[in-house]
Amino acid sequence: MSADKITRMANQIAAFMTSKPHDEGVAGLAAHINDFWEPRMRRQFFDLLDAGGDGFAPLVLEAAPLIRRPAAAA
């Protein structure tokens, strides 16, 4: 999946979560990615974060520590 698509999807979730109280939105964003993104997508997500996280909404960056980092690809 392209970096743009991963970023866009994460930011779309963040946009939805801004309708909730802040702490609930952060937790909800992380839970959604943990529950619905396969490890390959989460690996790409963390590759983008590790490269600086350009383009991610602030809520995505705040939720990142709550998202499970998958094992490195074999």
GROMACS .gro file of C-alpha atoms in nm:
model
   74
    1MET     CA    1   0.000   0.000   0.000
    2SER     CA    2   0.132   0.346  -0.078
    3ALA     CA    3   0.256   0.582   0.191
    4ASP     CA    4  -0.007   0.834   0.082
    5LYS     CA    5  -0.285   0.582   0.131
    6ILE     CA    6  -0.164   0.475   0.478
    7THR     CA    7  -0.140   0.841   0.579
    8ARG     CA    8  -0.480   0.926   0.434
    9MET     CA    9  -0.650   0.630   0.605
   10ALA     CA   10  -0.497   0.712   0.945
   11ASN     CA   11  -0.595   1.078   0.907
   12GLN     CA   12  -0.953   0.982   0.810
   13ILE     CA   13  -0.983   0.780   1.130
   14ALA     CA   14  -0.841   1.076   1.323
   15ALA     CA   15  -1.092   1.312   1.162
   16PHE     CA   16  -1.378   1.089   1.278
   17MET     CA   17  -1.232   1.057   1.628
   18THR     CA   18  -1.217   1.435   1.675
   19SER     CA   19  -1.593   1.420   1.734
   20LYS     CA   20  -1.525   1.235   2.061
   21PRO     CA   21  -1.369   1.363   2.384
   22HIS     CA   22  -0.993   1.392   2.327
   23ASP     CA   23  -0.876   1.095   2.537
   24GLU     CA   24  -1.151   0.875   2.393
   25GLY     CA   25  -1.053   0.980   2.041
   26VAL     CA   26  -0.687   0.893   2.097
   27ALA     CA   27  -0.775   0.554   2.243
   28GLY     CA   28  -1.037   0.489   1.973
   29LEU     CA   29  -0.796   0.567   1.692
   30ALA     CA   30  -0.534   0.331   1.833
   31ALA     CA   31  -0.794   0.060   1.896
   32HIS     CA   32  -0.927   0.086   1.540
   33ILE     CA   33  -0.582   0.048   1.387
   34ASN     CA   34  -0.494  -0.237   1.628
   35ASP     CA   35  -0.820  -0.419   1.555
   36PHE     CA   36  -0.858  -0.365   1.181
   37TRP     CA   37  -0.519  -0.304   1.024
   38GLU     CA   38  -0.321  -0.615   0.940
   39PRO     CA   39   0.042  -0.634   1.058
   40ARG     CA   40   0.174  -0.540   0.713
   41MET     CA   41  -0.024  -0.213   0.722
   42ARG     CA   42   0.087  -0.135   1.076
   43ARG     CA   43   0.449  -0.207   0.975
   44GLN     CA   44   0.417   0.047   0.692
   45PHE     CA   45   0.255   0.291   0.935
   46PHE     CA   46   0.550   0.263   1.175
   47ASP     CA   47   0.801   0.290   0.888
   48LEU     CA   48   0.640   0.626   0.805
   49LEU     CA   49   0.641   0.736   1.169
   50ASP     CA   50   1.004   0.633   1.211
   51ALA     CA   51   1.089   0.842   0.903
   52GLY     CA   52   0.943   1.152   1.070
   53GLY     CA   53   0.566   1.107   1.046
   54ASP     CA   54   0.519   1.382   0.787
   55GLY     CA   55   0.156   1.428   0.689
   56PHE     CA   56  -0.001   1.258   0.988
   57ALA     CA   57  -0.264   1.449   1.186
   58PRO     CA   58  -0.164   1.538   1.543
   59LEU     CA   59  -0.418   1.289   1.683
   60VAL     CA   60  -0.250   1.007   1.486
   61LEU     CA   61   0.089   1.101   1.631
   62GLU     CA   62  -0.057   1.112   1.981
   63ALA     CA   63  -0.220   0.770   1.940
   64ALA     CA   64   0.093   0.607   1.794
   65PRO     CA   65   0.237   0.485   2.128
   66LEU     CA   66  -0.087   0.291   2.187
   67ILE     CA   67  -0.068   0.111   1.851
   68ARG     CA   68   0.090  -0.232   1.851
   69ARG     CA   69   0.413  -0.241   1.651
   70PRO     CA   70   0.425  -0.568   1.454
   71ALA     CA   71   0.731  -0.789   1.439
   72ALA     CA   72   0.976  -0.715   1.161
   73ALA     CA   73   0.901  -0.883   0.828
   74ALA     CA   74   1.080  -1.210   0.773
   0.00000   0.00000   0.00000
